[in-house]
Amino acid sequence: MLDETIYRYITEKATDIIYSVTLDRKIKFHNKAIEQIFETSVEEIEKNHYDHLMLPEDKKLAKRLHEERLNGKNSVFEHGFITPNGKLVYLECSANPIFDEDGQIVGSLGIARDITDRKKADKELKESKKQLEEIIESKDKFLSIIAHDLRDPFNTLIGYSDLILTQFESLSKEKIEKYVQAINSSSNKGFNLLQNLLDWSKAESGRITYTPEKVDISKTFDFIISSLEYSSAAKSISIKKNLDNSFIIVADENMLKTVLRNLISNAIKFSFKNSEILIDVIEEKLQYIINIIDSGIGISEENLSKIFSPDINFSQKGTKEERGTGLGLIICKEFVTKWGGRIWVESDYGKGSTFSFSIPKPKQ
């Protein structure tokens, strides 16, 4: 009798759930811990099958393990539950079959430990590991761009400026003009690449903030077109905008300029000589749609899914063998997503592409 009292005392004071389950999967016995963990009454627990609070994805496994115990097998497993108060609870369980005097299985006996905090910690650890891996990957990509892509413009700058310095007296006016044009072109490429690297670095570190204001998008287009005038003139490409001289929207002007600079620069890069690029704005009820339309080389169906992905280092050469890093479109997606819009592309390989992005109107 004393032993029974001690066992009962230990059972009731245990912080782990001690329970038994009948052949038809109902709770027959349990200690007080089950009420504390599930935050519900004894009556509520006992009137249902033990899996009525279980996560749907765990119920199939629970039924299979119960059937295995009816065949004499022990089991160790984890299940998730939603308490009547909506709290998510994870239990680590160890269950064994119960035999009567005749050796017949009459149910099962189990011990269940609350591992919710451990599961939460494991999840946070996995998320931290993933974030760390992304940071390392970003750092490696950043260093790769600095080591390779940023080196090319500087090599051109150094090479042609050295030629001008050492051979200035003997160089013809035409040669000097050619070298200066190459220096100017490389300077612009280097500056745009540095700008993208800075924007990307800010986006990756979460230091980009969206600051909407009234913007005359027509003037913004003019500014970007003017800044890319040398690149477009070098290929005799005309850039036209299909909108009024004054068109006011609400947007973050700096982020908008970055997106437009990258998309129009790409359109120039992949357009043929003597072609045309059209900038089109469509006003809808809830948003504006900006389209950058070119008649260049286009994008193959195979590559369409790669161009906005930060996980794939995708880049292709332009119509004059211009190189790129693939960074510009990733930044575009980051910024457009930041202001609540979306960006997409439609392309006919060999005939041209239309890059589009949306800017939501302010809520009234």
C-alpha positions as semicolon CSV with decimal commas, in nm:
position;residue;x (nm);y (nm);z (nm)
1;M;0,000;0,000;0,000
2;L;0,288;0,231;0,085
3;D;0,453;0,152;-0,249
4;E;0,130;0,239;-0,433
5;T;0,110;0,571;-0,247
6;I;0,469;0,655;-0,336
7;Y;0,415;0,563;-0,702
8;R;0,098;0,770;-0,717
9;Y;0,280;1,065;-0,556
10;I;0,568;1,041;-0,804
11;T;0,325;1,012;-1,095
12;E;0,122;1,318;-0,992
13;K;0,429;1,531;-0,924
14;A;0,605;1,440;-1,251
15;T;0,642;1,725;-1,501
16;D;0,630;1,477;-1,790
17;I;0,294;1,339;-1,899
18;I;0,236;0,979;-1,796
19;Y;-0,061;0,827;-1,971
20;S;-0,226;0,509;-2,093
21;V;-0,429;0,465;-2,412
22;T;-0,703;0,209;-2,479
23;L;-0,726;-0,012;-2,785
24;D;-0,968;0,238;-2,945
25;R;-0,715;0,524;-2,891
26;K;-0,880;0,700;-2,597
27;I;-0,694;0,834;-2,292
28;K;-0,766;0,599;-1,999
29;F;-0,521;0,734;-1,743
30;H;-0,302;1,043;-1,712
31;N;-0,133;1,252;-1,448
32;K;-0,181;1,625;-1,379
33;A;0,097;1,726;-1,621
34;I;-0,131;1,663;-1,918
35;E;-0,375;1,930;-1,799
36;Q;-0,096;2,182;-1,741
37;I;0,063;2,129;-2,081
38;F;-0,261;2,117;-2,281
39;E;-0,427;2,393;-2,076
40;T;-0,762;2,213;-2,068
41;S;-0,978;2,010;-1,830
42;V;-0,969;1,638;-1,761
43;E;-1,318;1,601;-1,909
44;E;-1,215;1,763;-2,236
45;I;-0,912;1,537;-2,270
46;E;-1,091;1,213;-2,183
47;K;-1,396;1,251;-2,410
48;N;-1,197;1,241;-2,738
49;H;-0,934;1,026;-2,904
50;Y;-0,587;1,132;-2,788
51;D;-0,510;1,269;-3,136
52;H;-0,801;1,518;-3,158
53;L;-0,567;1,810;-3,078
54;M;-0,284;1,676;-3,291
55;L;-0,147;1,858;-3,596
56;P;-0,312;1,713;-3,910
57;E;0,022;1,613;-4,062
58;D;0,102;1,398;-3,753
59;K;-0,226;1,206;-3,731
60;K;-0,140;0,947;-3,996
61;L;0,188;0,863;-3,821
62;A;0,014;0,845;-3,481
63;K;-0,239;0,593;-3,612
64;R;0,033;0,378;-3,767
65;L;0,242;0,379;-3,446
66;H;-0,068;0,287;-3,240
67;E;-0,131;-0,011;-3,468
68;E;0,233;-0,116;-3,432
69;R;0,203;-0,108;-3,052
70;L;-0,103;-0,334;-3,080
71;N;0,137;-0,577;-3,247
72;G;0,381;-0,556;-2,955
73;K;0,625;-0,291;-3,080
74;N;0,765;-0,006;-2,869
75;S;0,794;0,339;-3,024
76;V;0,968;0,674;-2,970
77;F;0,833;0,970;-3,166
78;E;0,749;1,341;-3,174
79;H;0,405;1,495;-3,229
80;G;0,276;1,850;-3,249
81;F;-0,052;1,961;-3,089
82;I;-0,269;2,273;-3,085
83;T;-0,420;2,332;-2,741
84;P;-0,781;2,460;-2,709
85;N;-0,627;2,805;-2,644
86;G;-0,444;2,792;-2,977
87;K;-0,096;2,728;-2,835
88;L;0,142;2,509;-3,038
89;V;0,295;2,230;-2,826
90;Y;0,547;1,965;-2,926
91;L;0,583;1,641;-2,727
92;E;0,853;1,376;-2,740
93;C;0,684;1,046;-2,657
94;S;0,793;0,697;-2,562
95;A;0,516;0,437;-2,566
96;N;0,500;0,063;-2,498
97;P;0,220;-0,195;-2,524
98;I;0,039;-0,309;-2,204
99;F;-0,026;-0,682;-2,163
100;D;-0,288;-0,850;-1,939
101;E;-0,232;-1,168;-1,739
102;D;-0,301;-1,377;-2,047
103;G;-0,041;-1,195;-2,255
104;Q;-0,301;-1,009;-2,457
105;I;-0,239;-0,645;-2,547
106;V;-0,499;-0,423;-2,381
107;G;-0,355;-0,079;-2,462
108;S;-0,034;0,116;-2,429
109;L;0,153;0,314;-2,166
110;G;0,348;0,626;-2,254
111;I;0,561;0,908;-2,122
112;A;0,553;1,244;-2,305
113;R;0,791;1,534;-2,249
114;D;0,722;1,892;-2,353
115;I;0,995;1,983;-2,607
116;T;0,829;2,298;-2,743
117;D;1,117;2,523;-2,632
118;R;1,371;2,285;-2,783
119;K;1,184;2,274;-3,116
120;K;1,166;2,655;-3,115
121;A;1,540;2,678;-3,044
122;D;1,614;2,425;-3,322
123;K;1,405;2,629;-3,565
124;E;1,580;2,953;-3,468
125;L;1,918;2,780;-3,502
126;K;1,831;2,656;-3,851
127;E;1,711;3,002;-3,952
128;S;2,031;3,158;-3,814
129;K;2,239;2,903;-4,001
130;K;2,051;2,978;-4,323
131;Q;2,098;3,355;-4,274
132;L;2,469;3,303;-4,206
133;E;2,505;3,094;-4,522
134;E;2,329;3,368;-4,721
135;I;2,560;3,632;-4,573
136;I;2,868;3,425;-4,661
137;E;2,733;3,368;-5,013
138;S;2,665;3,743;-5,053
139;K;3,014;3,827;-4,925
140;D;3,171;3,580;-5,170
141;K;2,971;3,727;-5,458
142;F;3,061;4,080;-5,349
143;L;3,433;3,996;-5,340
144;S;3,409;3,813;-5,674
145;I;3,256;4,121;-5,841
146;I;3,522;4,347;-5,690
147;A;3,801;4,108;-5,791
148;H;3,688;4,054;-6,151
149;D;3,418;4,284;-6,288
150;L;3,540;4,603;-6,121
151;R;3,894;4,536;-6,233
152;D;3,812;4,559;-6,605
153;P;3,702;4,928;-6,610
154;F;4,009;5,026;-6,409
155;N;4,239;4,833;-6,643
156;T;4,094;5,032;-6,933
157;L;4,129;5,361;-6,745
158;I;4,489;5,292;-6,651
159;G;4,584;5,156;-6,995
160;Y;4,444;5,441;-7,207
161;S;4,544;5,717;-6,964
162;D;4,902;5,579;-6,966
163;L;4,901;5,586;-7,347
164;I;4,788;5,949;-7,348
165;L;5,046;6,050;-7,086
166;T;5,342;5,874;-7,249
167;Q;5,255;5,937;-7,616
168;F;5,061;6,263;-7,602
169;E;5,294;6,456;-7,837
170;S;5,285;6,187;-8,108
171;L;4,916;6,095;-8,089
172;S;4,674;6,229;-8,348
173;K;4,362;6,417;-8,245
174;E;4,153;6,121;-8,361
175;K;4,353;5,877;-8,144
176;I;4,325;6,101;-7,838
177;E;3,950;6,133;-7,893
178;K;3,920;5,754;-7,924
179;Y;4,114;5,696;-7,603
180;V;3,919;5,963;-7,413
181;Q;3,591;5,803;-7,527
182;A;3,714;5,465;-7,399
183;I;3,813;5,626;-7,067
184;N;3,473;5,793;-7,041
185;S;3,290;5,469;-7,121
186;S;3,492;5,271;-6,864
187;S;3,443;5,543;-6,604
188;N;3,065;5,522;-6,649
189;K;3,071;5,142;-6,632
190;G;3,282;5,149;-6,317
191;F;3,060;5,413;-6,156
192;N;2,739;5,222;-6,236
193;L;2,891;4,901;-6,101
194;L;3,001;5,074;-5,780
195;Q;2,653;5,227;-5,745
196;N;2,495;4,883;-5,782
197;L;2,737;4,734;-5,530
198;L;2,651;5,006;-5,277
199;D;2,275;4,963;-5,336
200;W;2,305;4,587;-5,310
201;S;2,513;4,612;-4,991
202;K;2,248;4,837;-4,832
203;A;1,966;4,606;-4,940
204;E;2,146;4,298;-4,803
205;S;2,210;4,465;-4,466
206;G;1,851;4,596;-4,439
207;R;1,960;4,962;-4,447
208;I;1,732;5,054;-4,738
209;T;1,424;5,248;-4,628
210;Y;1,130;5,331;-4,853
211;T;1,055;5,705;-4,844
212;P;0,763;5,787;-5,076
213;E;0,712;6,141;-5,208
214;K;0,552;6,312;-5,505
215;V;0,767;6,248;-5,812
216;D;0,736;6,382;-6,165
217;I;0,819;6,055;-6,335
218;S;0,855;6,225;-6,674
219;K;1,144;6,433;-6,539
220;T;1,289;6,123;-6,374
221;F;1,289;5,948;-6,713
222;D;1,464;6,251;-6,869
223;F;1,732;6,242;-6,599
224;I;1,806;5,871;-6,651
225;I;1,799;5,897;-7,030
226;S;2,041;6,190;-7,013
227;S;2,277;6,000;-6,780
228;L;2,285;5,709;-7,028
229;E;2,317;5,929;-7,335
230;Y;2,674;5,826;-7,414
231;S;2,589;5,454;-7,401
232;S;2,282;5,491;-7,624
233;A;2,460;5,726;-7,869
234;A;2,747;5,479;-7,908
235;K;2,497;5,234;-8,060
236;S;2,277;5,502;-8,227
237;I;1,982;5,393;-8,009
238;S;1,693;5,634;-7,959
239;I;1,500;5,624;-7,629
240;K;1,141;5,750;-7,637
241;K;0,890;5,794;-7,357
242;N;0,520;5,750;-7,413
243;L;0,372;5,989;-7,155
244;D;0,297;6,356;-7,091
245;N;0,571;6,605;-7,008
246;S;0,447;6,616;-6,650
247;F;0,324;6,297;-6,482
248;I;0,307;6,295;-6,101
249;I;0,315;5,974;-5,898
250;V;0,404;5,887;-5,538
251;A;0,725;5,686;-5,508
252;D;1,074;5,677;-5,356
253;E;1,263;5,876;-5,619
254;N;1,609;5,737;-5,542
255;M;1,491;5,376;-5,554
256;L;1,292;5,450;-5,871
257;K;1,601;5,602;-6,037
258;T;1,806;5,292;-5,949
259;V;1,545;5,058;-6,101
260;L;1,508;5,269;-6,417
261;R;1,884;5,312;-6,456
262;N;1,939;4,936;-6,446
263;L;1,647;4,843;-6,673
264;I;1,718;5,109;-6,938
265;S;2,093;5,037;-6,923
266;N;2,015;4,668;-6,982
267;A;1,784;4,757;-7,271
268;I;2,071;4,952;-7,433
269;K;2,314;4,669;-7,368
270;F;2,095;4,409;-7,539
271;S;1,963;4,627;-7,823
272;F;2,103;4,634;-8,174
273;K;2,255;4,940;-8,339
274;N;2,006;5,195;-8,482
275;S;1,716;5,051;-8,283
276;E;1,463;5,209;-8,047
277;I;1,373;5,172;-7,679
278;L;1,026;5,275;-7,564
279;I;0,930;5,369;-7,208
280;D;0,560;5,332;-7,145
281;V;0,349;5,415;-6,836
282;I;0,002;5,269;-6,780
283;E;-0,219;5,404;-6,503
284;E;-0,455;5,151;-6,345
285;K;-0,702;5,187;-6,059
286;L;-0,463;5,070;-5,786
287;Q;-0,121;5,101;-5,946
288;Y;0,105;5,230;-6,221
289;I;0,275;4,991;-6,463
290;I;0,607;5,101;-6,618
291;N;0,724;4,911;-6,927
292;I;1,075;4,924;-7,078
293;I;1,042;4,785;-7,431
294;D;1,333;4,697;-7,660
295;S;1,373;4,510;-7,989
296;G;1,704;4,348;-7,900
297;I;1,829;3,993;-7,867
298;G;1,565;3,884;-7,616
299;I;1,591;3,614;-7,350
300;S;1,552;3,241;-7,402
301;E;1,270;3,065;-7,218
302;E;1,531;2,862;-7,030
303;N;1,689;3,178;-6,884
304;L;1,372;3,373;-6,802
305;S;1,341;3,211;-6,459
306;K;1,705;3,284;-6,372
307;I;1,738;3,658;-6,422
308;F;1,578;3,775;-6,095
309;S;1,715;3,493;-5,877
310;P;1,985;3,587;-5,624
311;D;2,077;3,218;-5,594
312;I;2,186;3,194;-5,959
313;N;2,476;3,403;-6,081
314;F;2,326;3,463;-6,425
315;S;2,464;3,711;-6,677
316;Q;2,494;3,730;-7,055
317;K;2,686;3,951;-7,298
318;G;2,526;4,235;-7,489
319;T;2,512;4,297;-7,865
320;K;2,861;4,454;-7,854
321;E;2,999;4,192;-7,614
322;E;2,923;4,414;-7,314
323;R;2,970;4,224;-6,989
324;G;2,750;4,234;-6,681
325;T;2,728;4,092;-6,330
326;G;2,356;4,008;-6,311
327;L;2,344;4,227;-6,002
328;G;2,128;4,504;-6,150
329;L;1,812;4,296;-6,192
330;I;1,847;4,147;-5,845
331;I;1,861;4,501;-5,701
332;C;1,557;4,596;-5,912
333;K;1,359;4,308;-5,764
334;E;1,473;4,397;-5,409
335;F;1,361;4,760;-5,450
336;V;1,032;4,690;-5,628
337;T;0,943;4,430;-5,364
338;K;1,037;4,680;-5,092
339;W;0,776;4,930;-5,211
340;G;0,509;4,660;-5,249
341;G;0,519;4,620;-5,627
342;R;0,621;4,338;-5,855
343;I;0,859;4,306;-6,149
344;W;0,841;4,070;-6,446
345;V;0,962;4,022;-6,802
346;E;0,811;3,905;-7,128
347;S;1,052;3,818;-7,405
348;D;1,055;3,684;-7,758
349;Y;1,398;3,533;-7,811
350;G;1,572;3,708;-8,099
351;K;1,309;3,985;-8,119
352;G;1,325;4,176;-7,792
353;S;1,205;4,204;-7,433
354;T;0,961;4,404;-7,221
355;F;1,059;4,455;-6,859
356;S;0,769;4,575;-6,645
357;F;0,727;4,678;-6,284
358;S;0,442;4,813;-6,077
359;I;0,418;5,100;-5,830
360;P;0,113;5,079;-5,601
361;K;-0,091;5,395;-5,556
362;P;-0,114;5,528;-5,197
363;K;-0,414;5,399;-5,005
364;Q;-0,682;5,665;-4,966
